[in-house]
Short mmCIF file of C-alpha atoms (C1' of nucleotides) in Angstrom, two decimals:
data_model
loop_
_atom_site.label_atom_id
_atom_site.label_comp_id
_atom_site.label_asym_id
_atom_site.label_seq_id
_atom_site.Cartn_x
_atom_site.Cartn_y
_atom_site.Cartn_z
CA MET A 1 21.12 -20.41 -29.57
CA ASP A 2 19.83 -23.93 -30.06
CA ALA A 3 16.38 -25.04 -29.03
CA THR A 4 17.38 -26.75 -25.81
CA ALA A 5 19.38 -23.76 -24.65
CA GLN A 6 16.45 -21.49 -25.44
CA VAL A 7 14.07 -23.57 -23.40
CA GLN A 8 16.49 -23.68 -20.54
CA LEU A 9 16.94 -19.93 -20.54
CA LEU A 10 13.24 -19.22 -20.83
CA LYS A 11 12.40 -21.61 -18.04
CA GLU A 12 14.64 -19.98 -15.50
CA ASN A 13 12.74 -18.51 -12.54
CA VAL A 14 9.34 -19.32 -14.03
CA GLU A 15 6.94 -20.55 -11.39
CA ILE A 16 4.01 -21.89 -13.37
CA PHE A 17 3.58 -23.25 -16.88
CA LEU A 18 0.09 -24.07 -17.98
CA PRO A 19 -0.01 -26.70 -19.40
CA ASP A 20 3.16 -28.27 -18.03
CA ASN A 21 4.97 -28.51 -21.31
CA ALA A 22 3.47 -25.27 -22.60
CA LEU A 23 6.74 -23.67 -23.53
CA GLU A 24 8.15 -26.56 -25.53
CA GLU A 25 4.83 -26.93 -27.31
CA LYS A 26 4.58 -23.32 -28.32
CA LEU A 27 8.18 -23.11 -29.43
CA ALA A 28 7.70 -26.22 -31.54
CA LEU A 29 4.57 -24.70 -33.02
CA ALA A 30 6.43 -21.54 -33.96
CA GLU A 31 9.14 -23.66 -35.54
CA LYS A 32 6.66 -25.72 -37.50
CA GLU A 33 4.68 -22.75 -38.77
CA ASN A 34 7.86 -20.82 -39.32
CA ARG A 35 6.76 -17.77 -37.39
CA LYS A 36 7.46 -16.02 -34.15
CA LEU A 37 5.25 -16.27 -31.09
CA ILE A 38 2.84 -13.61 -29.91
CA ILE A 39 3.40 -12.95 -26.24
CA LYS A 40 0.75 -10.98 -24.43
CA LEU A 41 1.18 -8.77 -21.43
CA GLY A 42 -1.76 -6.93 -19.99
CA PHE A 43 -1.46 -3.65 -18.16
CA ASP A 44 -3.99 -1.90 -16.00
CA PRO A 45 -3.60 1.85 -16.51
CA THR A 46 -4.76 2.67 -12.99
CA ALA A 47 -1.34 1.95 -11.55
CA PRO A 48 1.40 3.13 -13.89
CA ASP A 49 4.26 3.03 -11.40
CA LEU A 50 6.41 0.07 -12.27
CA HIS A 51 8.55 -1.57 -9.64
CA LEU A 52 10.94 -4.47 -9.28
CA GLY A 53 7.99 -6.85 -8.99
CA HIS A 54 6.84 -5.94 -12.48
CA ALA A 55 10.41 -6.16 -13.64
CA VAL A 56 10.48 -9.87 -12.87
CA VAL A 57 7.90 -10.41 -15.59
CA LEU A 58 9.36 -7.80 -17.91
CA LYS A 59 12.83 -9.32 -17.78
CA LYS A 60 11.37 -12.61 -18.88
CA LEU A 61 9.58 -10.83 -21.71
CA ARG A 62 12.85 -9.31 -22.77
CA GLN A 63 14.29 -12.78 -23.19
CA PHE A 64 11.43 -13.65 -25.50
CA GLN A 65 11.90 -10.40 -27.33
CA GLU A 66 15.60 -11.00 -27.79
CA LEU A 67 14.75 -14.32 -29.39
CA GLY A 68 12.65 -12.45 -31.90
CA HIS A 69 9.17 -13.06 -30.57
CA THR A 70 6.55 -10.35 -30.65
CA ILE A 71 5.43 -8.71 -27.46
CA VAL A 72 1.91 -7.33 -27.48
CA ILE A 73 1.12 -4.92 -24.68
CA ILE A 74 -2.55 -4.58 -23.94
CA ILE A 75 -3.44 -1.30 -22.28
CA GLY A 76 -6.59 -2.15 -20.39
CA ASP A 77 -8.24 1.21 -20.77
CA PHE A 78 -11.66 -0.37 -21.01
CA THR A 79 -11.14 -2.84 -18.20
CA ALA A 80 -9.72 -0.06 -16.04
CA ARG A 81 -13.26 1.17 -15.73
CA ILE A 82 -14.02 -2.06 -13.95
CA GLY A 83 -10.88 -2.49 -11.90
CA ASP A 84 -9.04 -5.77 -11.62
CA PRO A 85 -10.36 -7.41 -8.48
CA THR A 86 -7.10 -9.32 -7.94
CA GLY A 87 -6.23 -9.12 -4.29
CA LYS A 88 -8.63 -6.28 -3.78
CA ASN A 89 -11.65 -6.03 -1.61
CA LYS A 90 -12.59 -2.50 -2.49
CA SER A 91 -13.70 -1.05 -5.75
CA ARG A 92 -11.61 1.58 -7.39
CA PRO A 93 -12.74 4.92 -8.70
CA PRO A 94 -13.07 5.05 -12.49
CA LEU A 95 -10.47 6.89 -14.52
CA SER A 96 -10.97 9.66 -17.02
CA SER A 97 -9.79 8.98 -20.54
CA GLU A 98 -7.14 11.72 -20.24
CA GLN A 99 -5.79 10.08 -17.13
CA VAL A 100 -5.64 6.75 -18.92
CA LYS A 101 -3.61 8.29 -21.73
CA VAL A 102 -1.18 9.92 -19.36
CA ASN A 103 -0.79 6.71 -17.38
CA ALA A 104 -0.29 4.66 -20.51
CA GLN A 105 2.45 6.99 -21.64
CA THR A 106 4.27 6.83 -18.30
CA TYR A 107 3.92 3.11 -18.39
CA VAL A 108 5.44 2.77 -21.82
CA ASN A 109 8.29 5.09 -20.84
CA GLN A 110 9.08 2.85 -17.91
CA LEU A 111 8.79 -0.27 -20.02
CA SER A 112 11.54 1.06 -22.22
CA LYS A 113 13.94 0.62 -19.32
CA ILE A 114 13.63 -3.12 -19.88
CA LEU A 115 12.02 -3.81 -23.26
CA ASP A 116 12.64 -2.48 -26.73
CA VAL A 117 9.36 -0.68 -26.93
CA SER A 118 9.76 0.13 -30.60
CA LYS A 119 9.42 -3.56 -31.32
CA CYS A 120 6.38 -4.04 -29.13
CA VAL A 121 2.84 -3.85 -30.39
CA ILE A 122 0.66 -1.69 -28.19
CA ARG A 123 -3.09 -2.14 -28.26
CA TYR A 124 -5.91 -0.57 -26.26
CA ASN A 125 -8.66 -2.98 -25.32
CA SER A 126 -11.38 -0.34 -25.63
CA GLU A 127 -10.80 -0.82 -29.36
CA TRP A 128 -12.77 -4.07 -29.31
CA LEU A 129 -14.44 -4.11 -25.91
CA GLY A 130 -15.89 -0.64 -26.36
CA ALA A 131 -17.37 -1.66 -29.68
CA MET A 132 -19.00 -4.79 -28.37
CA ASP A 133 -22.79 -4.85 -28.31
CA MET A 134 -25.02 -6.56 -25.83
CA THR A 135 -25.56 -9.65 -27.98
CA ALA A 136 -21.86 -10.25 -28.30
CA ALA A 137 -21.35 -9.51 -24.62
CA ILE A 138 -23.98 -11.99 -23.50
CA SER A 139 -22.59 -14.60 -25.81
CA LEU A 140 -19.19 -14.05 -24.23
CA LEU A 141 -20.68 -14.43 -20.77
CA SER A 142 -22.37 -17.67 -21.71
CA GLN A 143 -19.02 -19.35 -22.19
CA VAL A 144 -18.18 -19.48 -18.51
CA THR A 145 -20.07 -20.80 -15.52
CA LEU A 146 -20.37 -19.32 -12.09
CA ALA A 147 -18.66 -22.32 -10.53
CA GLN A 148 -15.65 -21.72 -12.75
CA ILE A 149 -15.44 -18.10 -11.78
CA MET A 150 -15.84 -18.89 -8.13
CA GLN A 151 -12.83 -21.16 -8.25
CA ARG A 152 -10.78 -18.08 -8.17
CA THR A 153 -9.30 -17.86 -4.69
CA ASP A 154 -9.91 -14.17 -4.36
CA PHE A 155 -13.62 -14.39 -5.14
CA ASN A 156 -13.93 -17.45 -3.01
CA ASN A 157 -12.34 -15.78 -0.01
CA ARG A 158 -14.43 -12.71 -0.33
CA PHE A 159 -17.57 -14.74 -0.77
CA THR A 160 -16.97 -16.96 2.22
CA SER A 161 -16.00 -14.10 4.47
CA GLY A 162 -19.09 -12.13 3.56
CA LEU A 163 -17.35 -9.34 1.65
CA PRO A 164 -19.03 -7.69 -1.31
CA ILE A 165 -18.38 -8.87 -4.84
CA SER A 166 -19.95 -6.84 -7.59
CA LEU A 167 -21.12 -8.58 -10.72
CA HIS A 168 -18.96 -6.44 -12.96
CA GLU A 169 -15.90 -7.75 -11.16
CA LEU A 170 -16.84 -11.29 -12.04
CA VAL A 171 -16.76 -10.31 -15.68
CA TYR A 172 -13.26 -8.93 -15.57
CA PRO A 173 -11.45 -12.22 -16.20
CA LEU A 174 -13.65 -12.86 -19.24
CA LEU A 175 -12.84 -9.55 -20.79
CA GLN A 176 -9.15 -10.05 -20.18
CA GLY A 177 -9.51 -13.47 -21.74
CA PHE A 178 -11.28 -11.99 -24.73
CA ASP A 179 -8.28 -9.73 -25.28
CA SER A 180 -6.15 -12.83 -25.76
CA SER A 181 -8.61 -14.12 -28.29
CA VAL A 182 -8.55 -10.90 -30.30
CA ILE A 183 -4.78 -10.65 -30.57
CA HIS A 184 -4.31 -14.42 -31.06
CA ALA A 185 -1.89 -14.66 -28.19
CA ASP A 186 0.31 -17.76 -28.05
CA ILE A 187 1.52 -17.09 -24.57
CA GLU A 188 0.27 -14.79 -21.84
CA MET A 189 2.73 -13.67 -19.22
CA GLY A 190 1.98 -12.47 -15.74
CA GLY A 191 2.67 -12.89 -12.07
CA THR A 192 1.29 -15.95 -10.34
CA ASP A 193 -1.59 -13.79 -9.14
CA GLN A 194 -2.69 -13.57 -12.76
CA LEU A 195 -2.93 -17.31 -13.21
CA PHE A 196 -6.70 -17.37 -13.08
CA ASN A 197 -7.19 -14.48 -15.47
CA CYS A 198 -4.65 -15.86 -17.90
CA SER A 199 -6.08 -19.34 -17.92
CA MET A 200 -9.46 -17.81 -18.59
CA GLY A 201 -7.93 -16.42 -21.76
CA ARG A 202 -6.91 -19.91 -22.74
CA GLN A 203 -10.46 -21.12 -22.25
CA MET A 204 -11.98 -18.22 -24.18
CA GLN A 205 -9.71 -18.88 -27.12
CA GLU A 206 -10.56 -22.54 -27.15
CA SER A 207 -14.27 -21.94 -27.04
CA ALA A 208 -13.82 -19.51 -29.92
CA GLY A 209 -12.37 -22.40 -31.88
CA SER A 210 -8.71 -21.50 -31.86
CA THR A 211 -5.73 -22.88 -29.99
CA GLY A 212 -5.54 -21.80 -26.39
CA GLN A 213 -2.67 -19.67 -25.22
CA ALA A 214 -0.08 -21.02 -22.88
CA VAL A 215 0.22 -19.33 -19.53
CA VAL A 216 3.58 -18.46 -18.06
CA CYS A 217 3.59 -17.06 -14.55
CA MET A 218 6.54 -15.53 -12.81
CA PRO A 219 6.83 -15.67 -9.03
CA LEU A 220 5.64 -12.65 -7.11
CA LEU A 221 8.46 -10.64 -5.67
CA ARG A 222 7.87 -9.86 -2.05
CA GLY A 223 7.91 -6.27 -0.86
CA ILE A 224 10.92 -4.72 0.85
CA ASP A 225 9.12 -5.13 4.15
CA GLY A 226 8.99 -8.88 3.58
CA SER A 227 5.23 -8.99 3.11
CA ALA A 228 3.59 -11.23 0.55
CA LYS A 229 3.63 -9.00 -2.47
CA MET A 230 5.35 -5.87 -3.68
CA SER A 231 2.63 -3.39 -4.39
CA LYS A 232 2.26 0.31 -4.42
CA SER A 233 -0.66 0.36 -2.04
CA GLU A 234 1.43 -1.47 0.53
CA GLY A 235 4.15 1.14 0.19
CA ASN A 236 6.82 -1.53 -0.06
CA ILE A 237 8.05 -1.06 -3.59
CA VAL A 238 11.34 -0.27 -5.25
CA GLY A 239 10.28 1.85 -8.21
CA LEU A 240 12.12 1.47 -11.50
CA THR A 241 12.45 5.24 -11.62
CA ASP A 242 13.59 5.64 -8.03
CA HIS A 243 16.69 7.74 -7.50
CA PRO A 244 19.83 5.56 -7.31
CA ASN A 245 20.43 6.43 -3.67
CA GLU A 246 16.91 5.54 -2.74
CA MET A 247 16.98 2.36 -4.77
CA PHE A 248 20.18 1.23 -3.11
CA GLY A 249 18.92 2.13 0.34
CA LYS A 250 15.70 0.24 -0.16
CA ILE A 251 17.58 -2.88 -1.19
CA MET A 252 19.73 -2.57 1.91
CA SER A 253 16.65 -2.41 4.09
CA ILE A 254 15.14 -5.71 2.99
CA PRO A 255 15.10 -8.43 5.63
CA ASP A 256 18.00 -10.87 5.25
CA ALA A 257 15.60 -13.71 4.65
CA LEU A 258 14.54 -12.09 1.39
CA LEU A 259 18.03 -11.84 0.04
CA PRO A 260 18.14 -15.11 -1.93
CA GLU A 261 14.83 -14.26 -3.54
CA TYR A 262 16.01 -10.82 -4.56
CA LEU A 263 19.26 -12.27 -5.78
CA HIS A 264 17.39 -14.62 -8.10
CA LEU A 265 14.62 -12.38 -9.29
CA THR A 266 15.99 -8.88 -9.46
CA THR A 267 19.63 -9.15 -10.44
CA ASP A 268 21.39 -9.63 -13.73
CA PHE A 269 23.94 -12.06 -12.35
CA SER A 270 24.60 -15.22 -14.28
CA LYS A 271 23.62 -18.54 -12.85
CA SER A 272 27.10 -19.31 -11.62
CA GLU A 273 27.54 -15.87 -10.07
CA LYS A 274 24.27 -16.29 -8.23
CA GLN A 275 25.37 -19.66 -6.97
CA GLU A 276 28.65 -18.26 -5.77
CA LEU A 277 26.92 -15.52 -3.79
CA LEU A 278 24.50 -18.00 -2.30
CA ASP A 279 27.42 -20.15 -1.24
CA ARG A 280 29.04 -17.21 0.45
CA LEU A 281 25.83 -16.57 2.37
CA GLN A 282 25.67 -20.19 3.37
CA GLN A 283 29.23 -20.09 4.60
CA GLY A 284 28.21 -17.41 7.04
CA GLU A 285 29.40 -14.27 5.34
CA ASN A 286 27.69 -11.15 6.61
CA PRO A 287 24.55 -10.84 4.46
CA MET A 288 25.13 -7.10 4.34
CA ASN A 289 28.00 -7.66 1.91
CA ILE A 290 25.89 -9.70 -0.44
CA LYS A 291 23.08 -7.21 -0.14
CA LYS A 292 25.42 -4.48 -1.27
CA LEU A 293 26.32 -6.49 -4.35
CA VAL A 294 22.66 -7.03 -5.11
CA GLY A 295 22.02 -3.33 -4.61
CA LEU A 296 24.85 -2.38 -6.93
CA ASN A 297 23.61 -4.77 -9.56
CA VAL A 298 20.04 -3.54 -9.42
CA VAL A 299 20.91 0.14 -9.51
CA THR A 300 23.23 -0.50 -12.44
CA GLN A 301 20.40 -2.05 -14.41
CA TYR A 302 18.12 0.94 -14.11
CA HIS A 303 20.72 3.67 -13.94
CA SER A 304 24.43 3.15 -14.57
CA THR A 305 27.53 1.60 -13.07
CA ASP A 306 28.78 5.01 -11.94
CA GLU A 307 25.52 5.97 -10.33
CA ALA A 308 25.35 2.62 -8.59
CA GLN A 309 28.83 3.10 -7.18
CA GLN A 310 27.92 6.61 -6.06
CA ALA A 311 24.77 5.30 -4.44
CA GLN A 312 26.79 2.79 -2.48
CA ASP A 313 29.29 5.43 -1.40
CA PHE A 314 26.47 7.69 -0.37
CA PHE A 315 24.87 4.92 1.64
CA GLN A 316 28.08 4.03 3.42
CA ASN A 317 28.86 7.57 4.27
CA GLN A 318 25.37 8.64 5.20
CA PHE A 319 24.16 5.69 7.20
CA GLN A 320 27.08 3.48 8.09
CA ASN A 321 29.61 6.12 8.95
CA LYS A 322 28.91 7.45 12.42
CA ARG A 323 30.55 10.82 11.96
CA PHE A 324 27.87 13.44 11.75
CA ASP A 325 30.06 16.08 10.10
CA GLU A 326 30.92 13.91 7.16
CA LYS A 327 27.39 13.29 6.06
CA GLU A 328 25.67 14.95 3.16
CA PHE A 329 23.17 17.64 3.89
CA ILE A 330 20.57 19.27 1.72
CA THR A 331 21.29 22.96 1.86
CA VAL A 332 18.37 25.28 2.34
CA SER A 333 18.16 28.89 3.39
CA LEU A 334 15.72 30.35 5.85
CA VAL A 335 14.47 32.68 3.16
CA THR A 336 13.39 29.89 0.86
CA LEU A 337 11.61 28.29 3.80
CA GLY A 338 9.70 31.51 4.28
CA LEU A 339 11.20 32.00 7.70
CA GLY A 340 12.88 35.20 8.71
CA ILE A 341 15.77 35.01 11.11
CA SER A 342 14.54 36.49 14.33
CA GLU A 343 15.46 36.60 18.00
CA ASN A 344 13.62 33.41 18.72
CA LEU A 345 13.23 31.06 15.80
CA ARG A 346 11.82 27.98 17.43
CA LEU A 347 13.00 24.49 16.56
CA ILE A 348 9.43 23.37 15.87
CA ASP A 349 9.00 26.16 13.31
CA LEU A 350 12.23 25.26 11.58
CA CYS A 351 11.21 21.61 11.40
CA LYS A 352 7.84 22.54 9.99
CA GLY A 353 9.64 24.58 7.34
CA LEU A 354 11.90 21.65 6.46
CA LYS A 355 9.12 19.05 6.56
CA PRO A 356 6.00 20.91 5.50
CA GLU A 357 4.14 17.67 4.86
CA GLU A 358 4.31 16.74 8.55
CA SER A 359 1.82 18.19 10.99
CA ARG A 360 3.15 20.38 13.78
CA SER A 361 1.73 18.00 16.36
CA ASN A 362 3.57 15.13 14.82
CA LEU A 363 6.84 17.04 14.54
CA LYS A 364 6.53 18.02 18.16
CA LYS A 365 6.14 14.37 19.08
CA LEU A 366 9.17 13.49 16.98
CA ILE A 367 11.26 16.12 18.69
CA GLU A 368 10.17 14.92 22.11
CA ALA A 369 10.97 11.35 21.09
CA GLY A 370 14.53 12.39 20.37
CA SER A 371 14.53 12.03 16.62
CA VAL A 372 15.77 15.54 15.90
CA THR A 373 19.37 16.53 16.27
CA VAL A 374 20.90 19.96 15.84
CA ASN A 375 24.57 19.95 14.92
CA GLY A 376 24.71 16.34 16.04
CA LEU A 377 23.11 16.85 19.41
CA LYS A 378 19.64 15.72 20.38
CA VAL A 379 17.24 18.48 21.22
CA THR A 380 14.07 17.24 22.79
CA TYR A 381 12.29 20.49 23.55
CA ALA A 382 10.18 21.71 20.65
CA GLN A 383 10.16 25.29 21.81
CA SER A 384 13.95 25.58 21.95
CA SER A 385 14.95 28.73 20.18
CA LEU A 386 17.81 28.99 17.74
CA GLU A 387 20.07 31.98 18.07
CA PRO A 388 20.65 33.97 14.87
CA SER A 389 24.37 33.58 15.47
CA SER A 390 24.22 29.82 15.44
CA PHE A 391 23.52 29.62 11.71
CA PRO A 392 24.37 27.83 9.48
CA VAL A 393 23.06 24.90 11.42
CA LYS A 394 22.86 21.19 10.59
CA VAL A 395 19.57 19.54 11.41
CA ARG A 396 18.69 15.90 11.18
CA ILE A 397 15.05 14.85 11.35
CA GLY A 398 14.42 11.14 11.67
CA LYS A 399 16.57 8.63 9.90
CA ARG A 400 16.71 10.22 6.52
CA GLY A 401 16.23 13.96 6.81
CA PHE A 402 19.56 15.78 6.64
CA PHE A 403 19.46 19.54 6.25
CA GLU A 404 21.96 22.36 6.46
CA VAL A 405 20.13 25.56 7.09
CA LEU A 406 21.73 28.84 6.06
CA SER A 407 20.63 32.12 7.52
"C1'" G B 1 -40.29 -8.97 -3.13
"C1'" G B 2 -40.22 -10.53 2.49
"C1'" G B 3 -37.36 -11.08 7.13
"C1'" G B 4 -32.77 -10.41 10.00
"C1'" A B 5 -27.80 -8.31 11.00
"C1'" G B 6 -24.41 -4.48 10.32
"C1'" A B 7 -21.36 0.41 8.90
"C1'" U B 8 -16.22 2.94 14.70
"C1'" U B 9 -10.03 6.40 14.27
"C1'" C B 10 -4.49 3.24 8.65
"C1'" C B 11 -6.56 -2.16 9.24
"C1'" A B 12 -9.00 -5.68 12.43
"C1'" G B 13 -12.08 -4.96 16.47
"C1'" A B 14 -14.15 -3.20 21.71
"C1'" G B 15 -17.33 0.53 23.25
"C1'" U B 16 -24.75 0.90 23.79
"C1'" G B 17 -25.99 8.59 27.22
"C1'" G B 18 -21.11 11.84 30.59
"C1'" C B 19 -14.79 8.81 33.30
"C1'" C B 20 -14.24 8.62 24.84
"C1'" A B 21 -9.67 11.56 20.59
"C1'" A B 22 -12.42 6.39 21.87
"C1'" A B 23 -9.89 -0.39 25.00
"C1'" U B 24 -6.97 -4.23 22.70
"C1'" G B 25 -4.21 -6.37 18.65
"C1'" G B 26 -1.80 -5.51 13.90
"C1'" G B 27 0.65 -2.09 10.88
"C1'" A B 28 3.29 2.37 10.54
"C1'" C B 29 6.57 5.93 12.55
"C1'" G B 30 10.32 7.39 16.24
"C1'" G B 31 14.13 6.11 20.15
"C1'" A B 32 17.99 2.45 22.36
"C1'" C B 33 20.81 -1.64 20.13
"C1'" U B 34 22.57 -2.68 14.96
"C1'" G B 35 24.49 -3.94 9.27
"C1'" U B 36 18.72 1.89 7.41
"C1'" A B 37 18.71 -6.69 8.51
"C1'" A B 38 16.55 -9.67 12.39
"C1'" C B 39 15.67 -10.03 17.61
"C1'" U B 40 14.52 -7.36 22.10
"C1'" C B 41 13.03 -3.16 24.95
"C1'" C B 42 10.70 1.77 25.14
"C1'" G B 43 7.63 5.69 23.06
"C1'" U B 44 4.12 7.86 19.46
"C1'" U B 45 -0.04 6.92 16.26
"C1'" A B 46 -6.71 13.53 14.58
"C1'" G B 47 -5.47 18.93 14.07
"C1'" C B 48 -4.10 23.67 16.36
"C1'" G B 49 -1.80 25.94 20.58
"C1'" U B 50 4.43 27.41 24.93
"C1'" A B 51 0.58 25.79 28.06
"C1'" A B 52 -4.20 25.59 30.40
"C1'" G B 53 -7.08 24.24 26.59
"C1'" C B 54 -9.70 24.58 22.00
"C1'" U B 55 -11.47 22.49 17.21
"C1'" U B 56 -12.86 18.28 14.04
"C1'" U B 57 -13.76 12.74 14.21
"C1'" C B 58 -17.33 6.90 15.19
"C1'" G B 59 -21.62 5.67 7.04
"C1'" A B 60 -24.78 10.72 5.64
"C1'" A B 61 -28.37 14.42 7.03
"C1'" G B 62 -31.63 16.03 10.68
"C1'" G B 63 -33.68 15.59 15.85
"C1'" U B 64 -34.03 14.54 21.46
"C1'" U B 65 -30.77 15.94 25.71
"C1'" C B 66 -27.23 20.32 30.06
"C1'" G B 67 -24.38 16.38 27.41
"C1'" A B 68 -24.59 11.48 21.83
"C1'" A B 69 -20.01 6.84 18.78
"C1'" U B 70 -24.02 5.44 22.06
"C1'" C B 71 -31.34 7.32 21.92
"C1'" C B 72 -35.09 8.79 17.71
"C1'" U B 73 -36.24 9.87 12.26
"C1'" U B 74 -34.96 9.70 7.22
"C1'" C B 75 -31.35 8.38 3.70
"C1'" U B 76 -26.95 5.65 1.55
"C1'" C B 77 -24.19 1.22 1.46
"C1'" U B 78 -23.07 -4.02 2.85
"C1'" C B 79 -23.87 -9.07 4.50
"C1'" C B 80 -27.11 -13.30 5.75
"C1'" C B 81 -31.77 -16.12 5.34
"C1'" C B 82 -36.42 -17.00 2.60
"C1'" A B 83 -38.73 -16.32 -2.43
#
RNA sequence: GGGGAGAUUCCAGAGUGGCCAAAUGGGACGGACUGUAACUCCGUUAGCGUAAGCUUUCGAAGGUUCGAAUCCUUCUCUCCCCA
């Protein structure tokens, strides 16, 4: 691939380059010094569940990796004790070192779905941050002013709206920046929400007398509910390890308005394929069709073509087909639910057995609201009893709970 | 260090002795409609009980009272102003 083609590929979907011609500059540098670039990606081991939002960044990293550049993953085990304040207004509980190890391992496993982990360098930042003494720490702190730190939107918002900001949170960007300095990063990747932290790294490197890293930020993928950002705490994620059926279903449930964004950021389609699908949307084709194609594509990336196809079939049968009998049910027996078959097994008790995580009060409300059907018929009285002779019985609870109960 | 304000159910935010499991809005969930989209409408939103009702909940711990989210004491945390 020639240089221009490389740049074009690497620029696709990127939202922010800092400085503007960062990429060209760094690539030229690599060429001149006859070496590959060091690309940094930081990871906070408090939240090891990767989702499609992370994948946007990881896919870009893969492109760099495929061009031979070195990916350095920083496991922020030290900084996890502080907690990245990005978008947060509450402090997080500290993690034990065992928990950090477990999380790091899960994280790396998930990374391998996208990156060739064997070619990545993995470093823990406690290695240098933990060893730092007070003199070095103070000297680090002296490199940045309060006004600079307060430029960060998040701190600014919290400050102006009277919310607490602890001092240790202010230090977080510096430590993350110091990481860049230690590993001599050429480029730091992240979502646009990491812009501040990443540019701090650039500054730290420069004040340490070396060349500052370039910052490459990918757009933030919005959550499946259409809210600003996909994040676990919002409960709007598509996890990379989600079951194919679930993954497909989640894609189908995104608002139509999000479809172009998902098409661009989450799929593997080529530029021309993407354009073709966008054209079809524009021409008024039912967005559902395009959404299915996106769903198929995404599930294929993280599972397989077959599983993606099966997921689509499942979806069509389970949710689009109106015939109750033809749906798939999870088979359970009364015995495994710990329920004996008796003269008067009440519906509420059966539901509690099937959905133990729901409270009885809540299940009762669901039944009364008409969300429970027995053999396809709504039953709205929680105390209804089920005759022993009526088993096996098919019970649906809410949109997604399909059970066939054997006696 | 001194002075002031505040902490309410998932979130925001009312409530200043009984009518408070706590207004209202948001979110979430469920129902109708549908393409598990959007829009719209309706319902639910502490737990347990078939029910009457009972239990726990308004930063924490004590106290006053027949009765406390509301009053008092101590404590914890936060914000603002002055130094």
